[in-house]
C-alpha cells in the first residue's frame, strides 16, 4: 500500500519546527521575567534619548557616539515588570502565533485540499494577523520602552514613540500579499467547486 | 435552485433506467445522479446534446426555470 505524499512537505515540517522554537522561547521569556528574575533589576534598550549620552572627544579622530540608550531599573515596580515582559516577550509571542496560524494553514490544507474555500479563509486570517498583529506587537514593544524611558527622561512624548517604533514593513507587505493571495485562492476554490459540479 | 431537471420524468416516460442512459450518453451514473437530484452546478452543452439525443427530447423538456 502506498502512503499519499504530503505535497506541502517539507514546508510544514520547517514551520512546525519554527513554531516549536518560538513557543519555547516565548514561554521561557515569560517564565524568566515573571518568576526567575523577580527581585532583580530589569534593563530596557531604547533608540530614543541617545542625546543624553554626550559625545566624548576621542583623540584627534573625532567623537564616539552611542546608537542606543540602556535604562536599568534596580527595583522595578509591578507595572515596570509588566512593561519589561511586553518588551521581551510580545514580539516573540506574535511570531509564535504567526507560525501557529501558518502551521494550521499547511496541515489543514494537506488534509482538506489546497484549493478549498476553508484554506483560502485560513490564508486570509494569516494575512490579517501579519498585517495587523505583528506591527501592533512591535508598537506595544516600543510603547513599553517609551513608558519606562518617560520616567527617567520627562521630555519623552508621543513623537518619541514614532521614533522608537521600528515599523515591520515586511509584515505590512507580506500581509497585503497574503490577503491578495487569499482572495485569488478563494476565487480559484469557487471555480474548482463549479468544475466539480459540472456534469 | 430555480432550474428544475426533469430527468426522472423523461426516464419514466421512456421506460429507461439511469444506468442505461449513462451507457448511452457516456456519462457516469454518479454524475447523472447529481444532475437528476438537482445538485449539479452546471451542465456542458456536449452532455445536454447527448442526453437530448438519447432521450429524443429538447433541452426545454429536460430543464425548466421556476421563478423565485
PDB file of C-alpha atoms in Angstrom:
ATOM      1  CA  UNK A   1       0.000   0.000   0.000  1.00  0.00           C
ATOM      2  CA  UNK A   2       1.410   3.374  -0.939  1.00  0.00           C
ATOM      3  CA  UNK A   3       1.174   6.240   1.502  1.00  0.00           C
ATOM      4  CA  UNK A   4      -0.073   9.505  -0.005  1.00  0.00           C
ATOM      5  CA  UNK A   5       2.758  12.031  -0.001  1.00  0.00           C
ATOM      6  CA  UNK A   6       2.038  15.372   1.660  1.00  0.00           C
ATOM      7  CA  UNK A   7       2.510  17.920  -1.152  1.00  0.00           C
ATOM      8  CA  UNK A   8       3.209  20.672   1.376  1.00  0.00           C
ATOM      9  CA  UNK A   9       6.235  18.963   2.909  1.00  0.00           C
ATOM     10  CA  UNK A  10       8.980  19.843   3.834  1.00  0.00           C
ATOM     11  CA  UNK A  11       7.438  23.284   4.397  1.00  0.00           C
ATOM     12  CA  UNK A  12       5.061  22.004   7.087  1.00  0.00           C
ATOM     13  CA  UNK A  13       7.956  20.379   8.957  1.00  0.00           C
ATOM     14  CA  UNK A  14      10.048  23.557   8.863  1.00  0.00           C
ATOM     15  CA  UNK A  15       7.127  25.701  10.067  1.00  0.00           C
ATOM     16  CA  UNK A  16       6.354  23.182  12.837  1.00  0.00           C
ATOM     17  CA  UNK A  17       9.990  23.387  13.974  1.00  0.00           C
ATOM     18  CA  UNK A  18       9.946  27.212  13.924  1.00  0.00           C
ATOM     19  CA  UNK A  19       6.656  27.238  15.832  1.00  0.00           C
ATOM     20  CA  UNK A  20       8.148  24.919  18.473  1.00  0.00           C
ATOM     21  CA  UNK A  21      11.249  27.109  18.829  1.00  0.00           C
ATOM     22  CA  UNK A  22       9.319  30.388  19.090  1.00  0.00           C
ATOM     23  CA  UNK A  23       6.814  28.881  21.545  1.00  0.00           C
ATOM     24  CA  UNK A  24       9.578  27.532  23.785  1.00  0.00           C
ATOM     25  CA  UNK A  25      11.405  30.895  23.616  1.00  0.00           C
ATOM     26  CA  UNK A  26       8.188  32.797  24.410  1.00  0.00           C
ATOM     27  CA  UNK A  27       7.338  30.579  27.363  1.00  0.00           C
ATOM     28  CA  UNK A  28      10.933  30.747  28.617  1.00  0.00           C
ATOM     29  CA  UNK A  29      10.961  34.546  28.357  1.00  0.00           C
ATOM     30  CA  UNK A  30       7.616  34.841  30.173  1.00  0.00           C
ATOM     31  CA  UNK A  31       8.748  32.434  32.905  1.00  0.00           C
ATOM     32  CA  UNK A  32      12.092  34.169  33.355  1.00  0.00           C
ATOM     33  CA  UNK A  33      10.531  37.622  33.561  1.00  0.00           C
ATOM     34  CA  UNK A  34       7.617  36.718  35.819  1.00  0.00           C
ATOM     35  CA  UNK A  35       9.282  34.198  38.109  1.00  0.00           C
ATOM     36  CA  UNK A  36      13.039  33.781  37.835  1.00  0.00           C
ATOM     37  CA  UNK A  37      14.021  37.450  37.612  1.00  0.00           C
ATOM     38  CA  UNK A  38      11.777  38.563  40.450  1.00  0.00           C
ATOM     39  CA  UNK A  39      13.701  40.900  42.769  1.00  0.00           C
ATOM     40  CA  UNK A  40      16.447  41.605  40.246  1.00  0.00           C
ATOM     41  CA  UNK A  41      16.931  44.673  38.052  1.00  0.00           C
ATOM     42  CA  UNK A  42      15.403  44.947  34.586  1.00  0.00           C
ATOM     43  CA  UNK A  43      17.009  46.742  31.639  1.00  0.00           C
ATOM     44  CA  UNK A  44      15.461  48.373  28.560  1.00  0.00           C
ATOM     45  CA  UNK A  45      17.354  49.375  25.438  1.00  0.00           C
ATOM     46  CA  UNK A  46      15.935  52.363  23.591  1.00  0.00           C
ATOM     47  CA  UNK A  47      16.919  54.256  20.463  1.00  0.00           C
ATOM     48  CA  UNK A  48      15.303  57.426  21.794  1.00  0.00           C
ATOM     49  CA  UNK A  49      17.156  59.712  24.165  1.00  0.00           C
ATOM     50  CA  UNK A  50      20.624  58.884  22.967  1.00  0.00           C
ATOM     51  CA  UNK A  51      21.360  62.612  23.077  1.00  0.00           C
ATOM     52  CA  UNK A  52      21.533  62.159  26.830  1.00  0.00           C
ATOM     53  CA  UNK A  53      24.840  60.481  26.247  1.00  0.00           C
ATOM     54  CA  UNK A  54      27.194  63.281  25.376  1.00  0.00           C
ATOM     55  CA  UNK A  55      29.633  62.587  22.630  1.00  0.00           C
ATOM     56  CA  UNK A  56      33.042  62.153  24.041  1.00  0.00           C
ATOM     57  CA  UNK A  57      36.130  63.660  22.397  1.00  0.00           C
ATOM     58  CA  UNK A  58      38.134  60.776  21.068  1.00  0.00           C
ATOM     59  CA  UNK A  59      41.631  61.940  20.398  1.00  0.00           C
ATOM     60  CA  UNK A  60      42.181  63.553  17.026  1.00  0.00           C
ATOM     61  CA  UNK A  61      39.950  61.107  15.186  1.00  0.00           C
ATOM     62  CA  UNK A  62      36.603  62.575  16.137  1.00  0.00           C
ATOM     63  CA  UNK A  63      33.781  61.598  18.503  1.00  0.00           C
ATOM     64  CA  UNK A  64      32.326  58.455  19.974  1.00  0.00           C
ATOM     65  CA  UNK A  65      28.546  58.412  19.855  1.00  0.00           C
ATOM     66  CA  UNK A  66      26.010  55.916  21.173  1.00  0.00           C
ATOM     67  CA  UNK A  67      23.301  54.450  18.961  1.00  0.00           C
ATOM     68  CA  UNK A  68      21.158  53.261  21.837  1.00  0.00           C
ATOM     69  CA  UNK A  69      20.348  54.098  25.420  1.00  0.00           C
ATOM     70  CA  UNK A  70      20.167  51.402  28.093  1.00  0.00           C
ATOM     71  CA  UNK A  71      17.926  52.104  31.067  1.00  0.00           C
ATOM     72  CA  UNK A  72      18.200  49.747  34.041  1.00  0.00           C
ATOM     73  CA  UNK A  73      15.743  49.789  36.922  1.00  0.00           C
ATOM     74  CA  UNK A  74      17.268  48.290  40.063  1.00  0.00           C
ATOM     75  CA  UNK A  75      13.996  47.939  41.936  1.00  0.00           C
ATOM     76  CA  UNK A  76      11.240  47.716  39.309  1.00  0.00           C
ATOM     77  CA  UNK A  77       7.597  48.006  40.341  1.00  0.00           C
ATOM     78  CA  UNK A  78       4.969  45.517  39.243  1.00  0.00           C
ATOM     79  CA  UNK A  79       3.908  47.804  36.361  1.00  0.00           C
ATOM     80  CA  UNK A  80       7.526  48.193  35.199  1.00  0.00           C
ATOM     81  CA  UNK A  81       7.917  44.431  35.309  1.00  0.00           C
ATOM     82  CA  UNK A  82       4.814  44.113  33.095  1.00  0.00           C
ATOM     83  CA  UNK A  83       6.361  46.620  30.658  1.00  0.00           C
ATOM     84  CA  UNK A  84       9.554  44.584  30.683  1.00  0.00           C
ATOM     85  CA  UNK A  85       7.524  41.441  29.927  1.00  0.00           C
ATOM     86  CA  UNK A  86       5.861  43.229  26.991  1.00  0.00           C
ATOM     87  CA  UNK A  87       9.266  44.424  25.748  1.00  0.00           C
ATOM     88  CA  UNK A  88      10.851  40.978  25.969  1.00  0.00           C
ATOM     89  CA  UNK A  89       8.049  38.561  25.116  1.00  0.00           C
ATOM     90  CA  UNK A  90       5.407  40.295  22.962  1.00  0.00           C
ATOM     91  CA  UNK A  91       7.202  40.129  19.578  1.00  0.00           C
ATOM     92  CA  UNK A  92       8.215  36.521  20.225  1.00  0.00           C
ATOM     93  CA  UNK A  93       4.626  35.609  21.156  1.00  0.00           C
ATOM     94  CA  UNK A  94       3.374  37.267  17.960  1.00  0.00           C
ATOM     95  CA  UNK A  95       5.857  35.178  15.933  1.00  0.00           C
ATOM     96  CA  UNK A  96       4.718  32.015  17.750  1.00  0.00           C
ATOM     97  CA  UNK A  97       1.066  32.777  16.905  1.00  0.00           C
ATOM     98  CA  UNK A  98       2.072  33.612  13.320  1.00  0.00           C
ATOM     99  CA  UNK A  99       3.795  30.234  12.934  1.00  0.00           C
ATOM    100  CA  UNK A 100       0.810  28.519  14.595  1.00  0.00           C
ATOM    101  CA  UNK A 101      -1.562  30.032  12.031  1.00  0.00           C
ATOM    102  CA  UNK A 102       0.819  29.109   9.203  1.00  0.00           C
ATOM    103  CA  UNK A 103       1.142  25.557  10.554  1.00  0.00           C
ATOM    104  CA  UNK A 104      -2.653  25.248  10.758  1.00  0.00           C
ATOM    105  CA  UNK A 105      -2.936  26.503   7.183  1.00  0.00           C
ATOM    106  CA  UNK A 106      -0.429  23.947   5.882  1.00  0.00           C
ATOM    107  CA  UNK A 107      -1.652  20.985   7.941  1.00  0.00           C
ATOM    108  CA  UNK A 108      -5.341  21.521   7.218  1.00  0.00           C
ATOM    109  CA  UNK A 109      -4.515  22.309   3.583  1.00  0.00           C
ATOM    110  CA  UNK A 110      -2.744  18.950   3.237  1.00  0.00           C
ATOM    111  CA  UNK A 111      -5.762  17.114   4.700  1.00  0.00           C
ATOM    112  CA  UNK A 112      -8.692  19.021   3.157  1.00  0.00           C
ATOM    113  CA  UNK A 113      -7.047  20.044  -0.105  1.00  0.00           C
ATOM    114  CA  UNK A 114      -5.245  23.210  -1.099  1.00  0.00           C
ATOM    115  CA  UNK A 115      -7.861  24.747  -3.371  1.00  0.00           C
ATOM    116  CA  UNK A 116     -10.734  24.950  -0.913  1.00  0.00           C
ATOM    117  CA  UNK A 117     -12.672  27.895   0.482  1.00  0.00           C
ATOM    118  CA  UNK A 118     -11.562  26.908   4.014  1.00  0.00           C
ATOM    119  CA  UNK A 119      -7.875  27.096   3.023  1.00  0.00           C
ATOM    120  CA  UNK A 120      -8.457  30.482   1.381  1.00  0.00           C
ATOM    121  CA  UNK A 121     -10.120  31.712   4.595  1.00  0.00           C
ATOM    122  CA  UNK A 122      -7.169  30.484   6.686  1.00  0.00           C
ATOM    123  CA  UNK A 123      -4.783  32.292   4.348  1.00  0.00           C
ATOM    124  CA  UNK A 124      -6.855  35.464   4.714  1.00  0.00           C
ATOM    125  CA  UNK A 125      -6.735  35.114   8.521  1.00  0.00           C
ATOM    126  CA  UNK A 126      -2.964  34.717   8.356  1.00  0.00           C
ATOM    127  CA  UNK A 127      -2.773  37.811   6.154  1.00  0.00           C
ATOM    128  CA  UNK A 128      -4.782  39.943   8.588  1.00  0.00           C
ATOM    129  CA  UNK A 129      -2.673  38.715  11.501  1.00  0.00           C
ATOM    130  CA  UNK A 130       0.561  39.533   9.670  1.00  0.00           C
ATOM    131  CA  UNK A 131      -0.755  42.913   8.553  1.00  0.00           C
ATOM    132  CA  UNK A 132      -2.193  43.995  11.911  1.00  0.00           C
ATOM    133  CA  UNK A 133      -0.960  41.920  14.849  1.00  0.00           C
ATOM    134  CA  UNK A 134       2.772  41.913  14.047  1.00  0.00           C
ATOM    135  CA  UNK A 135       3.020  45.742  13.688  1.00  0.00           C
ATOM    136  CA  UNK A 136       0.818  46.165  16.794  1.00  0.00           C
ATOM    137  CA  UNK A 137       3.150  43.843  18.733  1.00  0.00           C
ATOM    138  CA  UNK A 138       6.193  45.905  17.765  1.00  0.00           C
ATOM    139  CA  UNK A 139       4.238  49.074  18.610  1.00  0.00           C
ATOM    140  CA  UNK A 140       3.477  47.615  22.046  1.00  0.00           C
ATOM    141  CA  UNK A 141       7.139  46.759  22.479  1.00  0.00           C
ATOM    142  CA  UNK A 142       8.125  50.341  21.598  1.00  0.00           C
ATOM    143  CA  UNK A 143       5.410  51.801  23.838  1.00  0.00           C
ATOM    144  CA  UNK A 144       6.672  49.737  26.781  1.00  0.00           C
ATOM    145  CA  UNK A 145      10.198  51.121  26.306  1.00  0.00           C
ATOM    146  CA  UNK A 146       8.923  54.684  25.935  1.00  0.00           C
ATOM    147  CA  UNK A 147       6.823  54.426  29.101  1.00  0.00           C
ATOM    148  CA  UNK A 148       9.903  53.350  31.068  1.00  0.00           C
ATOM    149  CA  UNK A 149      12.052  55.983  29.411  1.00  0.00           C
ATOM    150  CA  UNK A 150       9.491  58.671  30.279  1.00  0.00           C
ATOM    151  CA  UNK A 151      10.215  58.042  33.953  1.00  0.00           C
ATOM    152  CA  UNK A 152      13.892  58.951  33.598  1.00  0.00           C
ATOM    153  CA  UNK A 153      13.505  61.437  30.762  1.00  0.00           C
ATOM    154  CA  UNK A 154      10.479  63.734  31.307  1.00  0.00           C
ATOM    155  CA  UNK A 155      10.630  65.299  27.820  1.00  0.00           C
ATOM    156  CA  UNK A 156       9.717  61.935  26.282  1.00  0.00           C
ATOM    157  CA  UNK A 157       6.387  62.322  24.416  1.00  0.00           C
ATOM    158  CA  UNK A 158       4.299  60.756  21.659  1.00  0.00           C
ATOM    159  CA  UNK A 159       6.808  61.738  18.974  1.00  0.00           C
ATOM    160  CA  UNK A 160       9.340  59.604  20.807  1.00  0.00           C
ATOM    161  CA  UNK A 161       7.079  56.610  20.189  1.00  0.00           C
ATOM    162  CA  UNK A 162       7.206  57.122  16.437  1.00  0.00           C
ATOM    163  CA  UNK A 163      10.995  57.393  16.675  1.00  0.00           C
ATOM    164  CA  UNK A 164      11.246  54.254  18.801  1.00  0.00           C
ATOM    165  CA  UNK A 165       8.769  52.174  16.791  1.00  0.00           C
ATOM    166  CA  UNK A 166      10.619  50.214  14.170  1.00  0.00           C
ATOM    167  CA  UNK A 167       7.707  49.552  11.779  1.00  0.00           C
ATOM    168  CA  UNK A 168       7.980  45.998  10.402  1.00  0.00           C
ATOM    169  CA  UNK A 169       7.378  46.872   6.759  1.00  0.00           C
ATOM    170  CA  UNK A 170       7.983  43.235   5.819  1.00  0.00           C
ATOM    171  CA  UNK A 171       4.794  42.397   7.770  1.00  0.00           C
ATOM    172  CA  UNK A 172       2.793  45.115   6.007  1.00  0.00           C
ATOM    173  CA  UNK A 173       3.942  43.989   2.563  1.00  0.00           C
ATOM    174  CA  UNK A 174       3.608  40.267   3.359  1.00  0.00           C
ATOM    175  CA  UNK A 175       0.210  40.771   4.999  1.00  0.00           C
ATOM    176  CA  UNK A 176      -1.155  42.600   1.975  1.00  0.00           C
ATOM    177  CA  UNK A 177       0.351  39.936  -0.286  1.00  0.00           C
ATOM    178  CA  UNK A 178      -1.287  37.155   1.740  1.00  0.00           C
ATOM    179  CA  UNK A 179      -4.651  38.931   1.646  1.00  0.00           C
ATOM    180  CA  UNK A 180      -4.391  39.271  -2.138  1.00  0.00           C
ATOM    181  CA  UNK A 181      -3.358  35.628  -2.452  1.00  0.00           C
ATOM    182  CA  UNK A 182      -6.255  34.604  -0.188  1.00  0.00           C
ATOM    183  CA  UNK A 183      -8.680  36.447  -2.443  1.00  0.00           C
ATOM    184  CA  UNK A 184      -7.210  34.755  -5.538  1.00  0.00           C
ATOM    185  CA  UNK A 185      -7.335  31.345  -3.829  1.00  0.00           C
ATOM    186  CA  UNK A 186     -10.970  31.838  -2.842  1.00  0.00           C
ATOM    187  CA  UNK A 187     -11.857  32.584  -6.472  1.00  0.00           C
ATOM    188  CA  UNK A 188      -9.979  29.504  -7.675  1.00  0.00           C
ATOM    189  CA  UNK A 189     -11.627  27.381  -4.941  1.00  0.00           C
ATOM    190  CA  UNK A 190     -15.069  28.517  -6.089  1.00  0.00           C
ATOM    191  CA  UNK A 191     -14.054  27.803  -9.680  1.00  0.00           C
ATOM    192  CA  UNK A 192     -12.954  24.315  -8.650  1.00  0.00           C
ATOM    193  CA  UNK A 193     -16.303  23.720  -6.915  1.00  0.00           C
ATOM    194  CA  UNK A 194     -18.088  24.841 -10.094  1.00  0.00           C
ATOM    195  CA  UNK A 195     -15.980  22.496 -12.211  1.00  0.00           C
ATOM    196  CA  UNK A 196     -16.604  19.595  -9.861  1.00  0.00           C
ATOM    197  CA  UNK A 197     -20.340  20.270 -10.037  1.00  0.00           C
ATOM    198  CA  UNK A 198     -20.318  20.386 -13.837  1.00  0.00           C
ATOM    199  CA  UNK A 199     -21.911  17.362 -15.477  1.00  0.00           C
TER     200      UNK A 199
ATOM    201  CA  UNK B   1     -32.092  26.061  -7.288  1.00  0.00           C
ATOM    202  CA  UNK B   2     -34.618  27.652  -9.650  1.00  0.00           C
ATOM    203  CA  UNK B   3     -33.577  25.433 -12.587  1.00  0.00           C
ATOM    204  CA  UNK B   4     -35.540  22.187 -12.454  1.00  0.00           C
ATOM    205  CA  UNK B   5     -34.223  18.977 -14.035  1.00  0.00           C
ATOM    206  CA  UNK B   6     -36.906  16.581 -15.285  1.00  0.00           C
ATOM    207  CA  UNK B   7     -34.678  13.586 -15.893  1.00  0.00           C
ATOM    208  CA  UNK B   8     -36.822  11.376 -13.633  1.00  0.00           C
ATOM    209  CA  UNK B   9     -39.990  12.051 -15.646  1.00  0.00           C
ATOM    210  CA  UNK B  10     -38.278  11.574 -19.023  1.00  0.00           C
ATOM    211  CA  UNK B  11     -36.722   8.285 -17.903  1.00  0.00           C
ATOM    212  CA  UNK B  12     -40.078   7.020 -16.610  1.00  0.00           C
ATOM    213  CA  UNK B  13     -41.870   8.030 -19.834  1.00  0.00           C
ATOM    214  CA  UNK B  14     -39.297   6.127 -21.909  1.00  0.00           C
ATOM    215  CA  UNK B  15     -39.007   3.172 -19.551  1.00  0.00           C
ATOM    216  CA  UNK B  16     -35.287   3.687 -19.263  1.00  0.00           C
ATOM    217  CA  UNK B  17     -33.042   3.300 -16.215  1.00  0.00           C
ATOM    218  CA  UNK B  18     -30.338   5.708 -15.165  1.00  0.00           C
ATOM    219  CA  UNK B  19     -27.673   3.062 -15.836  1.00  0.00           C
ATOM    220  CA  UNK B  20     -28.915   2.542 -19.405  1.00  0.00           C
ATOM    221  CA  UNK B  21     -28.913   6.279 -20.022  1.00  0.00           C
ATOM    222  CA  UNK B  22     -25.412   6.563 -18.569  1.00  0.00           C
ATOM    223  CA  UNK B  23     -24.204   3.881 -21.012  1.00  0.00           C
ATOM    224  CA  UNK B  24     -25.810   5.671 -23.961  1.00  0.00           C
ATOM    225  CA  UNK B  25     -24.547   9.187 -23.233  1.00  0.00           C
ATOM    226  CA  UNK B  26     -21.139   8.244 -21.866  1.00  0.00           C
ATOM    227  CA  UNK B  27     -21.609   9.994 -18.527  1.00  0.00           C
ATOM    228  CA  UNK B  28     -21.127   8.173 -15.243  1.00  0.00           C
ATOM    229  CA  UNK B  29     -24.161   7.133 -13.203  1.00  0.00           C
ATOM    230  CA  UNK B  30     -22.805   9.226 -10.337  1.00  0.00           C
ATOM    231  CA  UNK B  31     -22.796  12.380 -12.458  1.00  0.00           C
ATOM    232  CA  UNK B  32     -26.240  11.647 -13.891  1.00  0.00           C
ATOM    233  CA  UNK B  33     -27.486  11.103 -10.359  1.00  0.00           C
ATOM    234  CA  UNK B  34     -26.059  14.508  -9.360  1.00  0.00           C
ATOM    235  CA  UNK B  35     -27.921  16.042 -12.313  1.00  0.00           C
ATOM    236  CA  UNK B  36     -31.148  14.153 -11.557  1.00  0.00           C
ATOM    237  CA  UNK B  37     -31.146  15.240  -7.905  1.00  0.00           C
ATOM    238  CA  UNK B  38     -30.570  18.904  -8.776  1.00  0.00           C
ATOM    239  CA  UNK B  39     -27.110  19.044  -7.213  1.00  0.00           C
ATOM    240  CA  UNK B  40     -25.248  19.918 -10.436  1.00  0.00           C
ATOM    241  CA  UNK B  41     -23.882  23.458 -10.666  1.00  0.00           C
ATOM    242  CA  UNK B  42     -23.534  23.432 -14.438  1.00  0.00           C
ATOM    243  CA  UNK B  43     -24.155  21.220 -17.467  1.00  0.00           C
ATOM    244  CA  UNK B  44     -21.946  21.015 -20.548  1.00  0.00           C
ATOM    245  CA  UNK B  45     -23.512  21.527 -23.986  1.00  0.00           C
ATOM    246  CA  UNK B  46     -21.997  18.177 -25.015  1.00  0.00           C
ATOM    247  CA  UNK B  47     -23.780  16.405 -22.111  1.00  0.00           C
ATOM    248  CA  UNK B  48     -27.026  18.201 -22.912  1.00  0.00           C
ATOM    249  CA  UNK B  49     -26.741  17.230 -26.581  1.00  0.00           C
ATOM    250  CA  UNK B  50     -26.041  13.577 -25.696  1.00  0.00           C
ATOM    251  CA  UNK B  51     -28.991  13.495 -23.270  1.00  0.00           C
ATOM    252  CA  UNK B  52     -31.346  15.061 -25.796  1.00  0.00           C
ATOM    253  CA  UNK B  53     -30.264  12.538 -28.459  1.00  0.00           C
ATOM    254  CA  UNK B  54     -30.594   9.571 -26.101  1.00  0.00           C
ATOM    255  CA  UNK B  55     -33.964  10.662 -24.753  1.00  0.00           C
ATOM    256  CA  UNK B  56     -35.208  12.095 -28.064  1.00  0.00           C
ATOM    257  CA  UNK B  57     -36.214  15.368 -26.470  1.00  0.00           C
ATOM    258  CA  UNK B  58     -35.488  19.102 -26.492  1.00  0.00           C
ATOM    259  CA  UNK B  59     -33.423  20.903 -23.825  1.00  0.00           C
ATOM    260  CA  UNK B  60     -36.653  22.528 -22.677  1.00  0.00           C
ATOM    261  CA  UNK B  61     -38.133  19.102 -21.930  1.00  0.00           C
ATOM    262  CA  UNK B  62     -35.184  18.326 -19.696  1.00  0.00           C
ATOM    263  CA  UNK B  63     -34.775  21.689 -17.976  1.00  0.00           C
ATOM    264  CA  UNK B  64     -37.182  24.372 -16.839  1.00  0.00           C
ATOM    265  CA  UNK B  65     -36.888  27.589 -14.872  1.00  0.00           C
ATOM    266  CA  UNK B  66     -39.014  28.191 -11.812  1.00  0.00           C
ATOM    267  CA  UNK B  67     -39.071  31.897 -10.897  1.00  0.00           C
ATOM    268  CA  UNK B  68     -38.439  32.928  -7.307  1.00  0.00           C
TER     269      UNK B  68
END
